[in-house]
Amino acid sequence: MITSQVTSEPDITGHFGPYGGRFVPEVLMAPLEELEQAYRAASADPGFQAELTDLLSHYAGRPTPLYYARRLSETLGGAKIYLKREDLLHTGAHKINNCLGQALLARRMGKKRIIAETGAGQHGVATASVCALFGLECVVYMGEEDMRRQRLNVFRMRLMGANVVSVTNGSRTLKDAISEAMRDWVTNVHTTHYLLGSALGAHPYPLMVRDFHRVIGDETHAEILKREGRLPDSIFACVGGGSNAIGMFHAFIGDQSVKLIGIEAGGRSLQLGEHAARFAGGAPGVLHGAKSYLLQDADGQAALTHSVSAGLDYVLIGPEHAWLHDRGRAEYTSCSDADALAAAMKLARTEGIIPALESAHAVHEAIRRAPAEPGKLFVVNLSGRGDKDTDIYRENFPELDAADPNTKAV
Amino acid sequence: MQQTRIQKLFEFVRKENRSALIAYVTAGDPSPERTPGIVAALERGGVDLIELGVPFSDPIADGPVIQRAAARALKAGTTVPKVLDMAREIRKTSEIPILLFTYLNPVLRYGLDKLARDAKAAGIDGCLLTDVSVEEAEPYVAAMRAAELDTVFLAAPTSTERRLKLVAQYSTGFVYLVSRTGVTGEQSALSDSLAPLIDKMRTATKLSLAAGFGISTPEQAGAVAKMADGVVVGSAIVRQIEKDPRGLESLARSLAERMKK
């Protein structure tokens, strides 16, 4: 095992190299300082950590399995593919890891009201869930377009008592939901904790969200050594804001032999407005509190994005990913809508696992590379389950909805 | 560094023993051609300083009224170069101080140094970037200083004493006090947080202090004028532009009249 000195920690002001930082209106600056202090104190408090660990195991269902996808691997005839089953967590995705951590933190800070943004609705559902658990008021901002395409999750949030607010401006997706949540936070900052769901935003959010998801990579690191006696050759994770990916990557950053591969949403094409692949056409910019790669037009206006997957449909990538990218420690590629849908079908047919459309992007890249890499060990972070995407799968596989489906072989 | 028009204005209103009336308009709303005329009407009505807003796609510090203005301006094709054209047009007939008011990304994209030089050449006097904290301000402030432009920073009711000192240290021209926690927009009553914020800021700096956010009626402007050196009215003016720009001069006059008492 080659372990090097490569680390990935922000400096004291929250910068990952030239990225990250704290680009917010002055109203939020002191509250962010307060949040950072509270977070650092909680991190160092064994009582806090013990309570979080207990909840992660007994409420959320950790550790999650590291599953060897034998049929998928054998069908492809190359690399051996393992799946980290974050999809099996309570509420259906990795998002619950961060929500439990931040809810405990909010309680510690005496904040009784929680706000959150959501794209695919998985972060919204996880937030609604922890708010019910801790008896906190919960308001979730969600783009009108995302409410339409992820309506099952809207209902789940409401069932758990959350107030889901429809955001009707801009692209009516995640970008505008974050803007609206920030406006709420600016207004109600004394009583409210903003439970940001991705490794985005102003410092300390990218650091804090990553740390709450580090458990994904830590478990994988230990488990793969136990099962295979060695580290994986390649790790795959989808990247919207980048929380599941950074949580998975972090434990392996010092292991230079392990390739870290992030997959962005390639959408319909790589023309601006048709995708959400920030490293394919984006440039450094500032949005929602941080500097990172941003899809923008020639005048510095944030571009519109598209992805079949609501959770990847966002204009800015988390700042730590931008830094890993520039230093060449992680590589990033994109996967089209069509390829993600096909990968989901393939996983469903070979393993009986229906992935979330977000995670299907990562599955695709592993499927694409596996045949050429026999003897290699792959791990795919299966960040969420596909139940929420049933409507989209139905739209895209209409033949399965027919009375006598003429099922195609995979 | 020569005095900017902004610095001269605050010296002048201090001698007149009054407070400056500052109006925010989104440049290019409803169209780039209309902005110079709108500014002229406001000046005739008694406005002393114009905050010229460069529209941004994601204005997180703005309420619905200014969000709509930004959307209209962007739809009408407003860009940074066009805003500079508007400033040049205004300068043909007016010496009113102009403060560029926007978010960081459009400025970053244009280039900090280039913007500072071009803004100065277009007759702009200073800049305020809503989402640039003093911690992130070094390159921006250096660029503006090199072009002899003022940099105005926000102070808020949540700012700690340490932060207020930093804000004062990085600001030139004046300090912009955010009267309450929240986004821009009209409020029925003045916030209780403003008076204590002004007191705290006075002990931190000798710079002029202007207050904004939630000030819309002549009564509110009159009350704030008793405490602050400048009063910023934004959403009420932008709403008037949305409704009928012909009413702007009289709106400005009613605000200015009340501030003299």
XYZ file of C-alpha atoms in Angstrom:
671
model
C 0.000 0.000 0.000
C 1.434 3.348 -1.059
C 0.515 6.046 1.394
C 1.716 9.542 0.668
C 1.533 12.904 2.325
C -1.362 14.039 0.128
C -3.992 15.532 2.361
C -7.032 17.601 1.649
C -7.808 19.991 4.457
C -8.959 23.578 4.121
C -6.858 26.380 5.583
C -8.055 28.283 8.620
C -10.295 30.525 6.502
C -11.934 27.595 4.754
C -10.023 27.619 1.478
C -9.195 24.426 -0.376
C -6.316 25.910 -2.377
C -7.909 28.723 -4.398
C -11.448 27.404 -3.823
C -14.041 27.527 -1.049
C -13.982 30.476 1.331
C -16.855 32.520 2.681
C -18.654 34.643 0.068
C -21.876 35.662 1.779
C -23.584 38.885 2.866
C -22.209 40.324 6.117
C -25.405 39.335 7.995
C -24.318 35.690 7.744
C -20.648 36.127 8.602
C -20.888 36.125 12.387
C -23.408 33.253 12.366
C -20.986 31.235 10.191
C -18.191 31.934 12.667
C -20.474 30.768 15.453
C -21.399 27.623 13.509
C -17.748 26.846 12.876
C -16.898 27.176 16.561
C -19.851 25.008 17.572
C -18.892 22.408 14.985
C -15.259 22.287 16.100
C -16.314 21.976 19.743
C -18.784 19.195 18.907
C -16.176 17.320 16.842
C -13.866 17.276 19.829
C -16.614 16.234 22.250
C -16.693 12.445 22.836
C -20.309 12.733 24.052
C -21.409 14.262 20.754
C -19.517 11.672 18.735
C -20.944 8.809 20.810
C -24.506 10.018 20.316
C -23.948 10.441 16.573
C -22.396 6.989 16.246
C -25.300 5.463 18.152
C -27.867 7.154 15.892
C -25.952 6.219 12.745
C -26.003 2.603 13.766
C -29.436 2.185 15.384
C -31.501 4.775 13.546
C -29.854 5.017 10.122
C -28.571 1.438 9.809
C -24.786 1.739 9.654
C -22.481 0.171 8.770
C -23.815 -0.368 5.254
C -22.803 -3.520 3.361
C -19.943 -3.576 0.905
C -21.503 -5.931 -1.597
C -19.647 -7.877 -4.271
C -21.768 -7.566 -7.407
C -20.822 -10.953 -8.814
C -23.315 -11.220 -11.673
C -22.677 -7.680 -12.855
C -18.909 -8.270 -12.720
C -19.109 -11.642 -14.482
C -21.402 -10.283 -17.188
C -18.844 -7.595 -17.946
C -15.949 -10.056 -17.740
C -13.347 -7.703 -16.332
C -12.879 -5.879 -13.052
C -14.397 -7.122 -9.829
C -17.078 -4.617 -8.821
C -18.133 -3.931 -5.269
C -21.064 -1.707 -4.347
C -21.077 0.378 -1.174
C -24.731 0.111 -0.263
C -25.598 3.615 1.018
C -28.936 3.029 -0.698
C -29.868 0.717 2.163
C -29.749 3.468 4.764
C -32.897 4.786 6.407
C -34.597 7.314 4.080
C -32.902 5.739 1.076
C -29.606 7.561 0.562
C -26.355 8.679 2.177
C -27.922 12.061 3.037
C -29.028 10.871 6.487
C -25.373 10.742 7.705
C -25.024 14.510 7.430
C -28.564 15.260 8.604
C -28.092 13.409 11.874
C -24.809 15.226 12.505
C -26.184 18.676 11.738
C -29.424 18.090 13.661
C -27.411 17.195 16.765
C -25.360 20.317 16.187
C -28.463 22.500 15.780
C -29.832 21.144 19.049
C -26.529 21.894 20.735
C -26.686 25.478 19.391
C -30.243 25.910 20.651
C -31.751 26.358 17.163
C -35.336 25.126 17.042
C -36.047 25.739 13.382
C -34.365 23.909 10.499
C -34.353 24.925 6.860
C -32.965 22.925 3.966
C -32.830 22.834 0.186
C -33.401 19.720 -1.815
C -33.040 18.675 -5.433
C -33.891 14.994 -5.760
C -35.689 15.198 -2.453
C -33.384 12.727 -0.681
C -31.799 15.441 1.433
C -35.241 16.891 2.094
C -36.575 13.520 3.222
C -33.567 12.910 5.463
C -33.946 16.409 6.941
C -37.673 15.915 7.531
C -36.865 12.626 9.193
C -34.287 14.019 11.661
C -36.535 17.002 12.437
C -39.362 14.632 13.341
C -36.900 12.645 15.433
C -35.681 15.701 17.361
C -38.964 17.627 17.401
C -37.649 20.515 15.300
C -39.630 22.736 12.934
C -38.718 21.848 9.342
C -38.973 23.942 6.167
C -37.649 22.480 2.898
C -37.176 24.600 -0.234
C -37.572 22.693 -3.475
C -37.735 23.826 -7.093
C -41.133 23.502 -8.727
C -39.655 21.349 -11.495
C -38.029 19.022 -8.940
C -41.290 18.793 -6.964
C -42.920 17.553 -10.144
C -40.303 14.960 -11.043
C -39.686 13.761 -7.467
C -43.227 14.037 -6.164
C -43.010 10.843 -4.130
C -40.353 12.478 -1.965
C -42.471 15.619 -1.571
C -45.206 13.471 -0.088
C -42.786 11.615 2.185
C -41.485 14.922 3.576
C -45.006 16.138 4.247
C -45.922 12.847 5.876
C -43.124 13.473 8.377
C -44.382 16.961 9.114
C -42.123 19.112 6.944
C -43.333 22.223 5.189
C -42.191 21.901 1.560
C -41.982 25.316 -0.108
C -42.164 25.410 -3.887
C -39.536 27.649 -5.524
C -40.784 29.072 -8.794
C -37.983 31.380 -9.935
C -35.006 30.768 -12.215
C -34.599 27.206 -13.401
C -36.985 26.004 -10.655
C -34.400 23.401 -9.586
C -31.711 22.980 -6.922
C -29.894 26.271 -7.638
C -32.979 28.323 -6.952
C -33.920 26.211 -3.930
C -30.519 27.024 -2.386
C -30.940 30.748 -3.144
C -34.333 30.735 -1.453
C -33.036 28.814 1.571
C -30.214 31.375 1.904
C -32.756 34.226 1.826
C -34.712 32.528 4.606
C -31.498 32.064 6.590
C -30.476 35.717 6.170
C -33.877 36.688 7.566
C -34.248 34.163 10.411
C -30.644 33.540 11.342
C -31.214 34.042 15.086
C -33.606 31.096 15.398
C -32.721 28.957 12.432
C -30.062 26.469 11.403
C -29.540 26.000 7.678
C -29.054 22.270 7.221
C -27.202 22.393 3.909
C -27.200 19.001 2.230
C -24.148 19.003 0.046
C -20.434 19.747 0.292
C -21.133 23.273 -0.919
C -21.667 26.719 0.487
C -19.595 28.945 2.717
C -17.026 27.601 5.188
C -17.531 25.530 7.379
C -20.198 23.715 5.333
C -17.956 21.928 2.789
C -15.714 20.719 5.625
C -18.547 19.801 8.000
C -20.706 17.999 5.434
C -17.666 16.032 4.256
C -16.740 15.032 7.786
C -20.252 13.754 8.492
C -19.974 11.571 5.355
C -16.403 10.372 5.930
C -17.849 7.273 7.533
C -18.675 6.016 4.000
C -15.018 5.901 2.976
C -13.765 4.789 6.383
C -16.064 1.753 6.387
C -15.160 0.929 2.782
C -11.428 1.207 3.486
C -11.572 -1.210 6.417
C -14.005 -3.642 4.797
C -12.229 -4.008 1.452
C -8.955 -4.764 3.240
C -10.735 -7.435 5.242
C -12.412 -8.955 2.183
C -9.731 -8.616 -0.470
C -6.581 -7.980 1.531
C -5.880 -4.906 -0.552
C -7.221 -1.511 -1.502
C -9.395 -1.016 -4.576
C -7.860 0.170 -7.849
C -10.678 2.540 -8.701
C -13.497 4.172 -6.778
C -16.527 5.656 -8.513
C -19.019 8.178 -7.163
C -21.489 10.580 -8.747
C -20.965 14.298 -8.103
C -23.717 16.884 -7.872
C -22.541 19.148 -5.076
C -20.329 16.222 -4.214
C -21.204 15.018 -0.718
C -21.363 11.260 -1.285
C -18.234 11.410 -3.443
C -16.159 13.423 -0.991
C -17.332 11.210 1.898
C -16.171 8.164 -0.035
C -12.962 9.663 -1.491
C -11.637 11.171 1.676
C -10.441 7.988 3.334
C -8.421 7.145 0.197
C -6.827 10.492 -0.666
C -3.491 9.465 0.866
C -3.546 6.120 -0.960
C -2.069 7.248 -4.263
C -2.610 3.869 -5.928
C -6.377 4.271 -5.632
C -7.958 6.104 -8.564
C -10.758 8.404 -7.458
C -13.294 8.979 -10.207
C -16.140 11.477 -9.921
C -18.986 11.349 -12.403
C -20.944 14.484 -13.263
C -24.230 14.728 -15.104
C -23.642 14.806 -18.863
C -27.336 15.465 -19.522
C -28.518 15.600 -23.134
C -25.265 16.974 -24.567
C -22.213 18.923 -23.461
C -23.585 22.205 -24.780
C -24.063 24.880 -22.102
C -27.543 24.567 -20.619
C -27.911 20.894 -21.542
C -25.829 19.319 -18.767
C -24.370 19.791 -15.278
C -20.741 18.772 -15.908
C -18.866 21.639 -14.283
C -15.453 20.371 -15.381
C -16.706 20.231 -18.982
C -17.301 23.883 -19.721
C -17.338 25.483 -16.288
C -14.831 28.046 -15.028
C -13.894 29.236 -11.532
C -16.628 31.464 -10.146
C -18.503 32.280 -6.965
C -22.011 31.159 -6.108
C -23.896 30.363 -2.918
C -20.999 31.193 -0.636
C -18.030 29.448 -2.231
C -15.593 29.720 -5.092
C -15.393 26.690 -7.351
C -16.012 25.556 -10.921
C -19.255 27.145 -12.086
C -21.255 26.771 -15.273
C -21.740 30.358 -16.375
C -22.165 32.499 -19.445
C -19.692 35.060 -20.813
C -21.134 37.741 -18.490
C -20.755 35.739 -15.289
C -24.419 34.829 -14.949
C -25.004 31.299 -13.652
C -26.081 29.045 -16.516
C -29.128 26.847 -16.597
C -28.405 23.156 -16.213
C -30.092 19.928 -17.155
C -29.907 16.371 -15.909
C -32.404 13.529 -15.844
C -31.263 13.232 -12.237
C -32.477 16.099 -10.040
C -29.740 15.474 -7.481
C -26.940 16.160 -9.995
C -28.697 19.085 -11.699
C -26.636 21.937 -10.203
C -24.264 24.625 -11.559
C -21.400 24.593 -9.045
C -19.265 21.692 -7.822
C -18.169 21.456 -4.183
C -14.871 23.359 -3.646
C -12.854 20.383 -2.391
C -13.588 18.548 -5.643
C -12.303 21.562 -7.585
C -9.057 21.334 -5.632
C -8.732 17.550 -6.048
C -9.351 18.087 -9.769
C -6.722 20.776 -10.209
C -4.119 18.758 -8.321
C -4.937 15.674 -10.365
C -5.702 13.616 -7.259
C -9.202 12.798 -8.507
C -10.403 12.580 -12.087
C -13.823 13.658 -13.261
C -15.885 12.531 -16.178
C -19.519 12.751 -17.157
C -22.304 10.346 -18.022
C -25.254 11.192 -20.269
C -28.908 10.839 -19.294
C -29.279 7.899 -21.668
C -26.218 6.064 -20.326
C -27.375 6.547 -16.733
C -30.783 5.086 -17.550
C -29.182 2.113 -19.310
C -26.823 1.515 -16.366
C -29.762 1.534 -13.952
C -31.514 -1.076 -16.084
C -28.367 -3.198 -16.228
C -27.930 -3.151 -12.457
C -31.609 -3.936 -11.933
C -31.433 -6.917 -14.302
C -28.133 -8.392 -13.114
C -28.269 -7.734 -9.382
C -31.889 -6.987 -8.533
C -30.895 -3.530 -7.322
C -32.657 -0.417 -8.656
C -30.293 2.511 -8.086
C -31.185 6.179 -7.769
C -30.602 7.951 -11.082
C -27.771 9.908 -9.450
C -25.933 6.717 -8.454
C -26.634 5.191 -11.881
C -24.183 7.753 -13.316
C -21.393 6.194 -11.231
C -22.534 2.672 -12.092
C -22.271 3.541 -15.791
C -18.634 4.579 -15.571
C -17.717 1.370 -13.722
C -19.573 -0.692 -16.346
C -17.780 1.186 -19.120
C -14.306 0.606 -17.692
C -14.676 -2.882 -16.210
C -14.220 -5.030 -19.372
C -10.797 -3.524 -20.082
C -9.530 -3.998 -16.536
C -9.543 -7.698 -15.599
C -8.091 -8.452 -12.183
C -8.773 -4.908 -10.994
C -10.902 -4.069 -8.000
C -13.626 -1.418 -8.348
C -15.850 0.131 -5.689
C -18.952 2.070 -6.713
C -20.637 4.238 -4.125
C -24.287 3.362 -4.565
C -25.420 6.548 -2.877
C -29.183 6.105 -3.124
C -32.011 3.796 -4.085
C -34.246 4.221 -7.081
C -37.745 4.128 -5.585
C -38.045 7.906 -5.888
C -37.224 7.666 -9.605
C -39.957 5.172 -10.471
C -41.934 7.801 -12.433
C -38.874 8.752 -14.509
C -38.004 5.110 -15.164
C -41.608 4.520 -16.273
C -41.428 7.491 -18.665
C -38.177 6.220 -20.127
C -39.044 2.513 -20.310
C -42.650 2.741 -21.564
C -42.489 -0.796 -22.966
C -42.411 -2.129 -19.388
C -45.665 -0.344 -18.651
C -47.495 -2.110 -21.472
C -49.980 -4.890 -20.719
C -47.626 -7.524 -22.164
C -44.154 -6.096 -21.811
C -41.774 -7.401 -24.392
C -38.858 -7.492 -22.053
C -35.514 -7.040 -23.730
C -32.527 -9.108 -22.726
C -29.704 -7.194 -21.117
C -5.835 59.651 -3.920
C -8.159 62.428 -5.016
C -11.502 62.755 -3.304
C -14.221 60.800 -5.065
C -17.635 62.294 -5.763
C -18.939 60.074 -2.951
C -16.525 61.536 -0.409
C -17.284 65.081 -1.582
C -21.016 64.447 -1.265
C -20.822 63.382 2.372
C -18.656 66.402 3.169
C -21.221 68.607 1.479
C -24.325 67.182 3.219
C -22.511 67.378 6.560
C -22.020 71.129 5.972
C -25.691 71.419 5.045
C -26.491 69.526 8.227
C -28.607 66.956 6.458
C -28.541 63.336 5.405
C -27.902 62.149 1.821
C -30.713 60.474 -0.107
C -29.385 57.390 -1.848
C -31.461 55.555 -4.450
C -30.896 52.019 -5.688
C -31.867 51.161 -9.249
C -31.196 47.976 -11.161
C -29.308 49.009 -14.292
C -31.132 47.938 -17.425
C -34.567 47.715 -15.786
C -36.812 47.882 -17.745
C -34.226 48.313 -20.524
C -30.642 49.639 -20.832
C -31.902 52.677 -22.805
C -34.215 53.772 -19.988
C -31.689 53.801 -17.133
C -30.019 57.209 -17.773
C -33.453 58.890 -17.920
C -34.524 57.164 -14.711
C -31.381 58.378 -12.952
C -31.986 61.931 -14.235
C -35.558 61.896 -12.872
C -34.331 60.710 -9.480
C -31.678 63.430 -9.407
C -34.268 66.094 -10.247
C -36.367 64.776 -7.346
C -33.469 65.302 -4.924
C -31.531 62.048 -4.909
C -27.873 62.670 -3.960
C -26.240 59.347 -4.849
C -27.152 56.492 -7.187
C -26.497 52.846 -6.423
C -26.374 51.317 -9.871
C -27.179 47.627 -9.547
C -25.632 45.173 -12.005
C -28.215 42.376 -12.323
C -27.129 38.877 -11.276
C -28.870 35.576 -11.977
C -28.920 34.520 -8.318
C -29.412 37.561 -6.079
C -29.472 35.846 -2.672
C -29.560 39.094 -0.671
C -32.548 40.494 -2.534
C -36.258 40.227 -1.949
C -38.905 39.685 -4.641
C -39.049 43.285 -5.952
C -35.347 43.531 -6.814
C -35.263 39.891 -7.945
C -37.921 40.740 -10.516
C -35.982 43.834 -11.603
C -32.829 41.736 -12.092
C -34.766 39.236 -14.184
C -36.204 42.032 -16.363
C -32.801 43.653 -16.793
C -31.114 40.369 -17.756
C -33.900 39.605 -20.191
C -33.339 43.042 -21.732
C -29.713 42.064 -22.372
C -27.963 43.939 -19.555
C -24.272 43.062 -19.130
C -21.373 44.694 -17.295
C -20.167 46.502 -20.479
C -23.700 47.840 -21.003
C -23.866 49.093 -17.418
C -20.597 50.948 -18.056
C -22.200 52.477 -21.170
C -25.127 53.646 -19.018
C -22.716 55.277 -16.564
C -20.973 57.097 -19.420
C -24.355 58.274 -20.690
C -25.332 59.555 -17.216
C -21.981 61.377 -16.932
C -22.682 63.394 -20.083
C -25.148 65.510 -18.140
C -24.663 64.781 -14.440
C -22.080 64.768 -11.657
C -24.210 62.631 -9.321
C -22.011 60.125 -7.432
C -22.456 56.562 -8.716
C -21.799 53.442 -6.669
C -21.755 50.166 -8.570
C -23.763 47.640 -6.567
C -23.712 43.929 -7.359
C -22.541 40.407 -6.551
C -19.007 39.143 -7.075
C -19.335 36.717 -9.979
C -20.166 39.109 -12.849
C -17.260 41.301 -11.690
C -14.905 38.346 -11.384
C -15.822 37.207 -14.867
C -15.195 40.675 -16.309
C -11.892 40.853 -14.420
C -11.303 42.782 -11.192
C -8.547 45.063 -12.498
C -10.236 45.636 -15.827
C -13.530 46.462 -14.138
C -11.870 48.919 -11.780
C -10.119 50.722 -14.650
C -13.150 50.710 -16.955
C -15.555 51.761 -14.200
C -13.339 54.688 -13.268
C -13.094 55.726 -16.913
C -16.894 55.504 -17.228
C -17.328 57.934 -14.335
C -18.225 55.462 -11.595
C -17.023 56.410 -8.100
C -17.093 53.241 -6.056
C -18.302 49.685 -5.684
C -20.204 47.508 -3.229
C -20.257 43.720 -3.651
C -22.968 42.184 -1.485
C -21.381 38.749 -1.196
C -17.781 39.771 -0.599
C -16.895 39.565 3.069
C -13.907 41.526 4.361
C -12.079 38.192 4.707
C -12.314 37.641 0.941
C -11.808 41.273 -0.037
C -8.035 41.692 -0.528
C -7.739 41.284 -4.324
C -10.919 43.253 -4.915
C -9.958 46.141 -2.647
C -6.465 46.288 -4.159
C -7.934 46.568 -7.668
C -10.390 49.296 -6.654
C -7.722 51.286 -4.771
C -5.397 51.184 -7.759
C -8.163 52.816 -9.821
C -9.046 55.286 -7.023
C -12.530 53.890 -6.520
C -14.281 53.716 -3.171
C -15.072 50.333 -1.643
C -18.200 50.293 0.482
C -18.834 47.302 2.750
C -21.930 46.176 4.604
C -22.276 46.131 8.383
C -25.157 44.136 9.862
C -27.020 43.813 13.164
C -25.350 40.402 13.568
C -21.811 41.813 13.099
C -19.601 41.448 16.152
C -17.477 44.356 17.394
C -14.426 42.770 15.800
C -16.224 42.541 12.468
C -17.508 46.132 12.631
C -13.917 47.328 12.996
C -12.840 45.266 9.979
C -15.753 46.567 7.900
C -14.788 50.145 8.772
C -11.154 49.448 7.962
C -11.940 48.120 4.473
C -14.550 50.769 3.629
C -13.966 54.129 1.998
C -16.586 56.733 1.081
C -19.101 55.429 3.589
C -20.218 52.295 5.432
C -23.539 50.736 4.461
C -25.521 49.644 7.523
C -28.029 46.863 6.948
C -30.893 47.959 9.189
C -32.180 44.458 9.896
C -31.467 40.795 9.245
C -33.147 39.906 5.985
C -33.214 40.504 2.271
C -33.960 43.828 0.564
C -37.592 44.902 0.581
C -40.118 47.272 2.077
C -41.168 46.884 5.708
C -44.124 48.401 7.542
C -41.997 49.460 10.511
C -38.377 50.441 11.014
C -36.199 47.822 12.642
C -35.156 48.273 16.281
C -31.711 46.967 15.361
C -30.696 50.095 13.451
C -30.151 52.602 16.284
C -27.826 50.326 18.291
C -25.933 49.409 15.115
C -25.352 53.094 14.317
C -24.115 53.706 17.878
C -21.700 50.789 17.727
C -20.420 51.805 14.301
C -19.864 55.436 15.380
C -17.422 54.232 18.016
C -15.585 52.134 15.407
C -15.169 54.749 12.670
C -15.373 58.393 11.624
C -16.615 57.388 8.166
C -20.090 58.472 7.082
C -22.798 55.920 7.736
C -25.707 55.204 5.398
C -28.548 52.886 6.336
C -30.660 50.729 4.053
C -32.824 47.567 3.777
C -36.488 48.018 4.645
C -36.668 51.819 4.301
C -39.425 52.782 1.872
C -41.740 55.559 3.106
C -40.970 59.272 3.577
C -41.711 58.839 7.307
C -39.157 56.034 7.623
C -36.587 57.972 5.565
C -37.155 61.022 7.772
C -36.643 58.991 10.950
C -33.444 57.366 9.673
C -32.095 60.736 8.435
C -32.019 61.895 12.065
C -29.555 59.096 12.921
C -27.559 58.309 9.765
C -25.559 60.368 7.254
C -27.281 58.669 4.341
C -30.590 56.901 3.741
C -30.847 54.202 1.059
C -34.190 53.517 -0.590
C -34.203 50.574 -2.984
C -37.247 48.373 -3.362
C -39.736 51.271 -3.137
C -37.989 52.958 -6.072
C -37.672 49.758 -8.064
C -41.367 49.057 -7.456
C -42.193 52.517 -8.808
C -40.124 51.767 -11.929
C -42.056 48.527 -12.292
C -45.382 50.355 -11.921
C -44.760 53.644 -13.697
C -41.357 55.372 -13.994
C -43.121 58.719 -14.474
C -43.832 58.780 -10.737
C -40.132 58.572 -9.799
C -39.347 62.268 -9.538
C -42.234 62.948 -7.174
C -41.425 59.827 -5.115
C -37.835 61.055 -4.723
C -39.052 64.537 -3.855
C -41.398 63.275 -1.138
C -38.510 61.293 0.398
C -36.063 64.219 0.165
C -38.537 66.731 1.611
C -39.197 64.606 4.658
C -35.476 64.088 5.241
C -34.855 67.861 5.516
C -37.087 68.292 8.568
